[in-house]
Short mmCIF file of C-alpha atoms in Angstrom, two decimals:
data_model
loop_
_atom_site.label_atom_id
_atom_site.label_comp_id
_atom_site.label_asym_id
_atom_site.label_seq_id
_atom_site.Cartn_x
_atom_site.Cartn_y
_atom_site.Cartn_z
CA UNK A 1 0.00 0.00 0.00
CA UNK A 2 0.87 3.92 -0.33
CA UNK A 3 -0.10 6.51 1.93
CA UNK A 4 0.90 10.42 3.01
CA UNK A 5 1.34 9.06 6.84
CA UNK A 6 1.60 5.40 8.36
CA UNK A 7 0.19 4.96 11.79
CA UNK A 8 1.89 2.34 13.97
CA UNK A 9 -0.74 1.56 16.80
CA UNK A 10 -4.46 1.45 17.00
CA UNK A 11 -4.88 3.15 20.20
CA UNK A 12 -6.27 6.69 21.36
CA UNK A 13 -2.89 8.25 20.11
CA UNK A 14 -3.05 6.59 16.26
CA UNK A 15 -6.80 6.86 15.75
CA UNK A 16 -7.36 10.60 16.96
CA UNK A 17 -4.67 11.36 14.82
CA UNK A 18 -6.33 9.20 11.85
CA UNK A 19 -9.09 11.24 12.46
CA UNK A 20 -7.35 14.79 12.92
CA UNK A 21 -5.89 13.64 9.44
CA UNK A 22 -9.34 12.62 7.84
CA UNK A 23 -10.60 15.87 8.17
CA UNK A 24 -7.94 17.85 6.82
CA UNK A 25 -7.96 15.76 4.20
CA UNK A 26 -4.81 13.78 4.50
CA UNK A 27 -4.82 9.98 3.95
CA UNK A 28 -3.28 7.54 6.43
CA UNK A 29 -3.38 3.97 7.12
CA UNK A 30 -3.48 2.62 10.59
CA UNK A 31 -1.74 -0.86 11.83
CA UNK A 32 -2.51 -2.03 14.91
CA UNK A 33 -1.10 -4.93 16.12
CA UNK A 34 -4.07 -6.31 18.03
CA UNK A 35 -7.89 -7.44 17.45
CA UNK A 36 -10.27 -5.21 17.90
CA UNK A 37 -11.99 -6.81 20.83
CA UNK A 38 -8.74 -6.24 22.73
CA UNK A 39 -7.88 -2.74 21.23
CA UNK A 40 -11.43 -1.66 22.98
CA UNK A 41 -10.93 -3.38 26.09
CA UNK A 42 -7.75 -2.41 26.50
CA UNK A 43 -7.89 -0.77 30.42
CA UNK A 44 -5.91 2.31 30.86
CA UNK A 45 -6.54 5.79 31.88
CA UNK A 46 -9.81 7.55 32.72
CA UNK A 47 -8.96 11.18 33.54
CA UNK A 48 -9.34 13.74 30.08
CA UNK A 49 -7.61 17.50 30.91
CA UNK A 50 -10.04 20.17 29.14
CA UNK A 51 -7.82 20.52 26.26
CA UNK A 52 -8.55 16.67 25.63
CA UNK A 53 -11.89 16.82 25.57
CA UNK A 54 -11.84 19.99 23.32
CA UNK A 55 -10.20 18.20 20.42
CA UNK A 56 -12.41 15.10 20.97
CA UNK A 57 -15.44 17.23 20.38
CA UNK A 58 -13.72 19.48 17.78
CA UNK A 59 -13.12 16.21 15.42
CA UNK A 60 -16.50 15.01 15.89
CA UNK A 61 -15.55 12.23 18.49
CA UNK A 62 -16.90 13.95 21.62
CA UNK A 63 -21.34 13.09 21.30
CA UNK A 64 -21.18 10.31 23.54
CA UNK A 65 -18.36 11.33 25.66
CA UNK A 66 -20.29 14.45 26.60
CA UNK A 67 -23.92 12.29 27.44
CA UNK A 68 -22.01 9.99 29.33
CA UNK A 69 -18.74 10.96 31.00
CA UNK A 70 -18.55 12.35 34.44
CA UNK A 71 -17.26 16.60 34.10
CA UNK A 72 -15.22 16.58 37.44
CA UNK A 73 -14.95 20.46 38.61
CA UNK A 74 -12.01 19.14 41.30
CA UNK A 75 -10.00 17.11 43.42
CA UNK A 76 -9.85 16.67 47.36
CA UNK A 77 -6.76 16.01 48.84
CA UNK A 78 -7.04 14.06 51.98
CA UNK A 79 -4.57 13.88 54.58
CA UNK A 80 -4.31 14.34 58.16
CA UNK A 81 -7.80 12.86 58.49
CA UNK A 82 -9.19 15.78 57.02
CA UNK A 83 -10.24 16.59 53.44
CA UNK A 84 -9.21 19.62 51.20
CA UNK A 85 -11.38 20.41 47.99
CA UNK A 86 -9.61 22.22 44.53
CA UNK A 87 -12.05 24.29 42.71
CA UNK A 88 -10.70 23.55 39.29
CA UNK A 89 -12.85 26.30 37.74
CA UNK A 90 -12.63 28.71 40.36
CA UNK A 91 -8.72 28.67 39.93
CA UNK A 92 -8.09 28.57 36.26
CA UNK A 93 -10.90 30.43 34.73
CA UNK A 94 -13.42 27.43 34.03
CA UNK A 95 -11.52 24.60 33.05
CA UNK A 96 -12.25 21.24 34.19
CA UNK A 97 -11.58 17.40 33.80
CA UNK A 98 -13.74 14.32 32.14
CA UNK A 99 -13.91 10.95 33.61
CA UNK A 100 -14.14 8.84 30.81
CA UNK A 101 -12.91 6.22 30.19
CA UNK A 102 -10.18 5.15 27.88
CA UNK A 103 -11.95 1.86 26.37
CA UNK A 104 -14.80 4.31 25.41
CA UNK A 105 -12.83 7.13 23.60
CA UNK A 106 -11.20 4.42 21.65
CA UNK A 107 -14.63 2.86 20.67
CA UNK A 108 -15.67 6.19 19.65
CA UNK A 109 -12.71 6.88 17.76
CA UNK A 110 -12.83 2.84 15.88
CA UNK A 111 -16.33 3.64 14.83
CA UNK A 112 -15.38 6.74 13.26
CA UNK A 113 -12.89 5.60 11.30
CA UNK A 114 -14.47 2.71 10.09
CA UNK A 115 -17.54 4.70 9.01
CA UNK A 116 -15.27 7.83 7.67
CA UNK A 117 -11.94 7.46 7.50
CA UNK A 118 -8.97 5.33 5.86
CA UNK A 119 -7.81 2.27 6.14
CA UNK A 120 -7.58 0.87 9.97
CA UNK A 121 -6.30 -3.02 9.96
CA UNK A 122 -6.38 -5.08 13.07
CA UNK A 123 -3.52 -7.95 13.72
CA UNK A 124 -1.49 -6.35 11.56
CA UNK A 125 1.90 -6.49 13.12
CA UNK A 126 4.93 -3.98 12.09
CA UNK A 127 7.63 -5.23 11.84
CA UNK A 128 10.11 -2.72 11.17
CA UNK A 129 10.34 0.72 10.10
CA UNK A 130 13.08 1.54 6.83
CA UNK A 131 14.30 4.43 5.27
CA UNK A 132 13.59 7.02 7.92
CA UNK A 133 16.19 9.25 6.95
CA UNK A 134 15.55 9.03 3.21
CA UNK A 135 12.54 10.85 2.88
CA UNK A 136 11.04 7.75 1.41
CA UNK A 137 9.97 5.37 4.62
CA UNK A 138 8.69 2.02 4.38
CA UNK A 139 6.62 -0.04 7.17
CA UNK A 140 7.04 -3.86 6.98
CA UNK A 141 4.09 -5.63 8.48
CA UNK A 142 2.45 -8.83 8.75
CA UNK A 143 -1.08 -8.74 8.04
CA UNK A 144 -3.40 -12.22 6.87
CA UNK A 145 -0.52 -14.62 7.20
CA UNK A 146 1.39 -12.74 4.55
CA UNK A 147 4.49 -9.84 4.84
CA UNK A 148 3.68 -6.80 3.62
CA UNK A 149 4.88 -3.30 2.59
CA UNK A 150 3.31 0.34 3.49
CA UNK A 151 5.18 3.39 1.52
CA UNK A 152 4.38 6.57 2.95
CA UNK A 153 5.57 10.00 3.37
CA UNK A 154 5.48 9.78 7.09
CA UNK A 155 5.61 7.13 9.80
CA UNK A 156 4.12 7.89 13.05
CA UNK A 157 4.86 6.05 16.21
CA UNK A 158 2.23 5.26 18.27
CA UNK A 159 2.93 2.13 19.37
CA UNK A 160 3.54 2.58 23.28
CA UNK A 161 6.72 1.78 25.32
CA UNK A 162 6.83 -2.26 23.71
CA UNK A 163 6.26 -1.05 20.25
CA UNK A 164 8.88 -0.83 17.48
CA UNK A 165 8.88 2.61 15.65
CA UNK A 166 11.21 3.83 18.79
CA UNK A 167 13.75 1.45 17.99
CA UNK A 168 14.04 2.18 14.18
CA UNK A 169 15.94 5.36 15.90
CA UNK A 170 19.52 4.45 15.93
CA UNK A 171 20.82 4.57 19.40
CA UNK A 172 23.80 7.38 18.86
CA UNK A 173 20.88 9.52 17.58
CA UNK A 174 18.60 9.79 20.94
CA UNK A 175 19.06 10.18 24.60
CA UNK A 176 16.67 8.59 27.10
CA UNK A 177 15.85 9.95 30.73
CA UNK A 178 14.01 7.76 33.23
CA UNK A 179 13.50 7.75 37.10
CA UNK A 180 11.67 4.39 38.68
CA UNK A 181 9.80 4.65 41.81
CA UNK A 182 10.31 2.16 44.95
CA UNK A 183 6.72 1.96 44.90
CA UNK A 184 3.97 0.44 42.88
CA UNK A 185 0.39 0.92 42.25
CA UNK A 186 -2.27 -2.05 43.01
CA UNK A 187 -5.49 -1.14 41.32
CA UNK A 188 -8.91 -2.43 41.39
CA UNK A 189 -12.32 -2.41 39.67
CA UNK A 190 -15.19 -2.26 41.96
CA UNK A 191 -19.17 -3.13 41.17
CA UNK A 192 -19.90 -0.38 43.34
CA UNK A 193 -21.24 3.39 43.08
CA UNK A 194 -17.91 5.75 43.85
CA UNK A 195 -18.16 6.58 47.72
CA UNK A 196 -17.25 10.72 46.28
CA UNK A 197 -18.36 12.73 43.47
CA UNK A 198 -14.42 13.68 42.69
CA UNK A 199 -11.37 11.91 42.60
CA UNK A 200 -9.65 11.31 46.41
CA UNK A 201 -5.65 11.89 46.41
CA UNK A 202 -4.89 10.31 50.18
CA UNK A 203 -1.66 10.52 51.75
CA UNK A 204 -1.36 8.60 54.85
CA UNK A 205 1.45 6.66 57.04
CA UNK A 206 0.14 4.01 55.82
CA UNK A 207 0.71 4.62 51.75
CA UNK A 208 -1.23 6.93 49.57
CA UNK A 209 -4.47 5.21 47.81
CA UNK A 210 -6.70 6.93 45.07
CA UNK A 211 -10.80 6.74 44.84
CA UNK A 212 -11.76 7.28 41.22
CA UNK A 213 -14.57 5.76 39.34
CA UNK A 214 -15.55 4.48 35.75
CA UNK A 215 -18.87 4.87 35.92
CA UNK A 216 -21.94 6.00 38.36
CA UNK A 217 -22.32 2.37 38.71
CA UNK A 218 -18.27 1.34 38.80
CA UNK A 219 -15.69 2.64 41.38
CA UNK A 220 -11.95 2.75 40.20
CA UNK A 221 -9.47 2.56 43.29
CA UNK A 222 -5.97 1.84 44.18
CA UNK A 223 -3.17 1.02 46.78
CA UNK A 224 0.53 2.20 47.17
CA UNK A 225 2.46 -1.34 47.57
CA UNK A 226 5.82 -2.66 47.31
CA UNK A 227 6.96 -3.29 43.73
CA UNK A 228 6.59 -6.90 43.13
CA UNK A 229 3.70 -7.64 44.54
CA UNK A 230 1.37 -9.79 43.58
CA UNK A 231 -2.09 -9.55 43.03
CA UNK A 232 -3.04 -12.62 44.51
CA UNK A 233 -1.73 -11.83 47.69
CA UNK A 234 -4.32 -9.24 48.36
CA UNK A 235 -7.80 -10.95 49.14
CA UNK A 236 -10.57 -8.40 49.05
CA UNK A 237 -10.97 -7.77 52.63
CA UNK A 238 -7.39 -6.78 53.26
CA UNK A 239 -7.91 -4.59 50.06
CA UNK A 240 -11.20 -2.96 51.41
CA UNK A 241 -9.94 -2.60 55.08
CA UNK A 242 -6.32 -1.13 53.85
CA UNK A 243 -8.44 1.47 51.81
CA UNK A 244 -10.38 1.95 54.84
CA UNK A 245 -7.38 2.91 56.84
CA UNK A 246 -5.61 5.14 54.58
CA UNK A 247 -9.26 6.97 53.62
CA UNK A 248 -10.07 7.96 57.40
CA UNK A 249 -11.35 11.48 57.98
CA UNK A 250 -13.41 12.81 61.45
CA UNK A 251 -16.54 12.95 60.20
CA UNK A 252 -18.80 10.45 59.19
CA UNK A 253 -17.62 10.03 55.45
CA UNK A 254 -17.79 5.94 54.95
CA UNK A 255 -16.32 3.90 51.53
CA UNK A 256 -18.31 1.39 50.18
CA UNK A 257 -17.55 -1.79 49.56
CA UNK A 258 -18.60 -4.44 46.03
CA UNK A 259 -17.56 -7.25 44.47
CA UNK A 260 -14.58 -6.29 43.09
CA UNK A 261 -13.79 -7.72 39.64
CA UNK A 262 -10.73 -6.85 38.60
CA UNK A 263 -6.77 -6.62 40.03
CA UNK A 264 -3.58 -5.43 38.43
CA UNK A 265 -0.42 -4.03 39.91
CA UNK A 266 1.12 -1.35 37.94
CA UNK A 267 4.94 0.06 38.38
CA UNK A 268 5.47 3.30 38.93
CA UNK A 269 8.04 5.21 36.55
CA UNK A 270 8.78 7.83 34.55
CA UNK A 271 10.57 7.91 31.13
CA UNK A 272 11.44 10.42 28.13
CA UNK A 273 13.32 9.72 24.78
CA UNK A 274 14.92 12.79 22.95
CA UNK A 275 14.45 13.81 20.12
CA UNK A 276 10.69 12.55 19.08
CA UNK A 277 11.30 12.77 15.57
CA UNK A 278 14.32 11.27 13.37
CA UNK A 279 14.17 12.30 9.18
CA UNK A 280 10.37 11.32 8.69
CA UNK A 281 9.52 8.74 11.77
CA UNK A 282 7.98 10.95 14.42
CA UNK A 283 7.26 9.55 18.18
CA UNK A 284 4.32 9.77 19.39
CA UNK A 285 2.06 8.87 23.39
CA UNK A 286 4.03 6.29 25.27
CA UNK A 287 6.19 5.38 22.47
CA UNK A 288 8.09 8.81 23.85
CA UNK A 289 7.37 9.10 26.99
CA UNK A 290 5.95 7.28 30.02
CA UNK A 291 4.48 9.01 33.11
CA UNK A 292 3.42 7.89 36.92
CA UNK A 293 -0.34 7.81 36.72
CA UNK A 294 -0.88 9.78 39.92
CA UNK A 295 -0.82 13.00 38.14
CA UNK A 296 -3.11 11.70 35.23
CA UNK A 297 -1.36 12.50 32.20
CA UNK A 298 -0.39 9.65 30.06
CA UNK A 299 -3.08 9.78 27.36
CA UNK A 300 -3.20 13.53 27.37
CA UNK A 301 0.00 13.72 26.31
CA UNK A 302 -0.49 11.48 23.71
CA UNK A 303 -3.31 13.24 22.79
CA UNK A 304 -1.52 16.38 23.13
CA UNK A 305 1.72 15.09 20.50
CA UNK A 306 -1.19 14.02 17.71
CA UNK A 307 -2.90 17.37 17.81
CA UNK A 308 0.64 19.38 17.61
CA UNK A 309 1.66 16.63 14.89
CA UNK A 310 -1.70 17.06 12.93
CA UNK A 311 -1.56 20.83 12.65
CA UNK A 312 1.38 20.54 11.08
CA UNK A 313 1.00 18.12 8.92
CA UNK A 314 -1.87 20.62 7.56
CA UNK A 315 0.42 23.60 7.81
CA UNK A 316 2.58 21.57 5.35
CA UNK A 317 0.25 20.41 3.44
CA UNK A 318 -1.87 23.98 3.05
CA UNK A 319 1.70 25.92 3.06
CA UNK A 320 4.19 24.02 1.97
CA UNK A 321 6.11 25.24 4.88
CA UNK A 322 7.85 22.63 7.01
CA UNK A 323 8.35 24.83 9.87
CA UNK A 324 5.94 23.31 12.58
CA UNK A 325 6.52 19.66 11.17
CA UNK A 326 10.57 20.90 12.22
CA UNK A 327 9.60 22.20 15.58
CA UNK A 328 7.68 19.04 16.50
CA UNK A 329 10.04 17.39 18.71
CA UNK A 330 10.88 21.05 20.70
CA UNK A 331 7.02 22.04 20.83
CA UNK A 332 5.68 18.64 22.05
CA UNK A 333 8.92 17.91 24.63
CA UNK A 334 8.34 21.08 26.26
CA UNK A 335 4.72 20.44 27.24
CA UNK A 336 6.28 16.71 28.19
CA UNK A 337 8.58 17.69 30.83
CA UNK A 338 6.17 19.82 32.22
CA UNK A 339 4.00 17.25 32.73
CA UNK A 340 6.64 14.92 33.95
CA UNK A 341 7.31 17.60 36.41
CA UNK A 342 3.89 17.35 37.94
CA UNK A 343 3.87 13.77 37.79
CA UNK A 344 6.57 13.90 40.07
CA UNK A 345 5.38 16.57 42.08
CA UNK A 346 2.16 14.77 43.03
CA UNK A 347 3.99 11.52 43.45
CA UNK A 348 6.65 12.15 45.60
CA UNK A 349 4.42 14.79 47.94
CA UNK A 350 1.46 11.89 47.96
CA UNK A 351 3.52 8.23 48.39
CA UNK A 352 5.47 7.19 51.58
CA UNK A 353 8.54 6.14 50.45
CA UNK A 354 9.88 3.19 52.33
CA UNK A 355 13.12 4.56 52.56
CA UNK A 356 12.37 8.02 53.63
CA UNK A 357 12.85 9.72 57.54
CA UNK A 358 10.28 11.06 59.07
CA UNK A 359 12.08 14.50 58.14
CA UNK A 360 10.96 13.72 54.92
CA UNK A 361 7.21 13.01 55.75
CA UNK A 362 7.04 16.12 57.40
CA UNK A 363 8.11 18.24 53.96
CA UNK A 364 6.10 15.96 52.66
CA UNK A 365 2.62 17.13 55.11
CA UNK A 366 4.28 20.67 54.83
CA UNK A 367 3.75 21.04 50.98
CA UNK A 368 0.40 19.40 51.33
CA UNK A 369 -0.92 22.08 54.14
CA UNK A 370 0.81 24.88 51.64
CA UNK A 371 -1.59 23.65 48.55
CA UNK A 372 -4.52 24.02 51.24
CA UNK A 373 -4.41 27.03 52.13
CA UNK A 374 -2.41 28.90 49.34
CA UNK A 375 -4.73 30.13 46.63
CA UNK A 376 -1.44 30.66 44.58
CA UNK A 377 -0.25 26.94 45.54
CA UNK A 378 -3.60 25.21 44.88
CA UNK A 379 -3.80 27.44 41.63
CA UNK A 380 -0.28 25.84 40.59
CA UNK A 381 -1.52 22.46 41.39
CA UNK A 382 -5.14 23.08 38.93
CA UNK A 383 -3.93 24.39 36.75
CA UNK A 384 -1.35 21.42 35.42
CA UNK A 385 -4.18 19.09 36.39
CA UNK A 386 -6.89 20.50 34.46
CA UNK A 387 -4.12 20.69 31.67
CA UNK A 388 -2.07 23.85 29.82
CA UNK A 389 -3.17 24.49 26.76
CA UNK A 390 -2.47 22.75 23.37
CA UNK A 391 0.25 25.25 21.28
#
């Protein structure tokens, strides 16, 4: 096949750009690796920033999102046994946060572009990316029991951390940054309504844990634990009386327990690759960058790279000019560490680290009181949530 840009990866990252593409009238082919049963079961994050719910309703991807995701106007930061609300709105000018669910933008996203858009083929496996640096780039793939060949003008990346676009890179020609975390996260699904109407950031002695939620009718929480553990070794009692503990408050605030039908453990890490582009194989969502989930980032950066990426694609194509398609890699990396940043921020300030004094967990409660009861502090801390905007 030919095309102007080969997707690698079927997930929120390749199809909103598939569809940021469609409509500026730019062809594309998508290869995702996977079925799409998985693809659209595929758990992840559940937290949109405002700027990535704008560009889900600008490309006609947001109908459903807005009947049936929960608009979240702020956090409350628990600690000390006492809760601390921040007014997103109040302290960035009306911006806010979706919960909605990754599985569902991505079936939103899979519908449209099988209805509209170009070609989107499931189990097709890349297998390497050539001529980057020509000008002329070819994706190898596997698709139907038979090797095949996509030409294209452009190869996008969007294959996450495991993929293979980052690796058609030569080594001597990028840099990579990481920091890992002495601490994972164990999460669970819950057949329960969510015991809050926002998201619950706890830090206690005990370990931070998180209350979020999928759905009216589905609670989303998690656990600090040690890295390695395993799943199995939590049974659901010690799971609902450990979030007990590290959710106490004085007053009369009480968590509700379900059935809960779902465990993972997730590491906690951050990770950057530099540059995001090389000749005409751009980087794009985790296939760049990986961030802690506490500060609720991961697919808004993604999201975030595509939309930068798109825009000038159609500055190129409308112009001529390369100029934004050369800035890529500077534009998108400075929004990146920004967000890595905050990542940090909220995960270092939130977590008990095993190792740390209890000098340590009193900077820790220190910061914590600051964001309480410093407009200028809790302003700081909405406004990366709620996300900067998309330039």
């Amino acid at each position: 096949m030919r095309t102007t840009v080969g997707i690698i990866g079927g997930g929120p990252a390749g199809l909103l750009l598939a569809r940021l593409l469609h409509r500026a009238g730019i062809d594309s082919v998508v290869l995702e690796n996977r079925d799409r049963a998985y693809v659209e079961q595929r758990q992840r994050a559940g937290i949109l920033e405002q700027g990535t719910v704008d560009a889900l309703r600008a490309c006609g991807a947001g109908a459903r999102m807005d009947r049936e995701g929960l608009e979240h106007h702020g956090i409350e930061l628990r600690f000390d046994r006492r809760g601390h609300r921040i007014d997103f709105p109040a302290l960035t000018g009306g911006r806010s946060v979706m919960v909605y669910a990754q599985t569902e933008v991505v079936k939103d996203l899979v519908a449209l572009q099988l209805a509209e858009g170009g070609p989107l083929l499931f189990e097709a496996r890349a297998l390497a990316v050539e001529g980057a640096d020509t000008g002329s780039p070819v994706v190898r793939y596997t698709h139907r029991g038979r090797e095949q060949t996509l030409s294209c003008d452009v190869v996008v990346g969007c294959d996450g951390f495991h993929g293979i676009a980052r690796s058609a890179i030569p080594e001597a020609a990028r840099r990579t940054y990481e920091r890992t975390y002495p601490y994972s996260w164990l999460g669970i699904l819950a057949d329960v309504p969510p015991s809050c109407d926002e998201l619950i950031y706890a830090h206690s002695p005990r370990g931070f844990a998180l209350h979020s939620m999928r759905t009216p009718s589905v609670s989303r929480l998690y656990l600090q634990v040690p890295n390695g553990t395993d799943p199995a070794d939590w049974s659901e009692e010690r799971i609902w009386e450990e979030l007990d503990a590290r959710f106490a408050v004085d007053t009369d605030w009480t968590l509700e327990r379900g059935p809960i039908t779902a465990k993972s453990v997730t590491p906690m890490r951050s990770w950057v690759t530099e540059p995001m582009r090389h000749g005409s194989l751009f980087l794009a969502g985790d296939a760049a960058h990986i961030v802690p989930p506490t500060g609720a980032k991961g697919l808004n950066l993604a999201v975030s790279d595509v939309v930068v990426l798109a825009r000038a694609l159609e500055h190129r194509q409308r112009t001529g000019s390369a100029e934004l398609l050369d800035a890529y890699s500077d534009t998108c990396l400075r929004r990146v560490w920004r967000a890595e940043h905050f990542s940090y921020f909220m995960t270092t300030a939130l977590h008990t680290d095993p190792e740390q004094s209890d000098f340590d967990g009193r900077l820790q409660l220190a910061q914590l009181h600051r964001i309480a009861d410093s407009t200028a502090a809790a302003t700081e801390l909405a406004e990366n949530y709620t996300g900067l905007p998309i330039r």
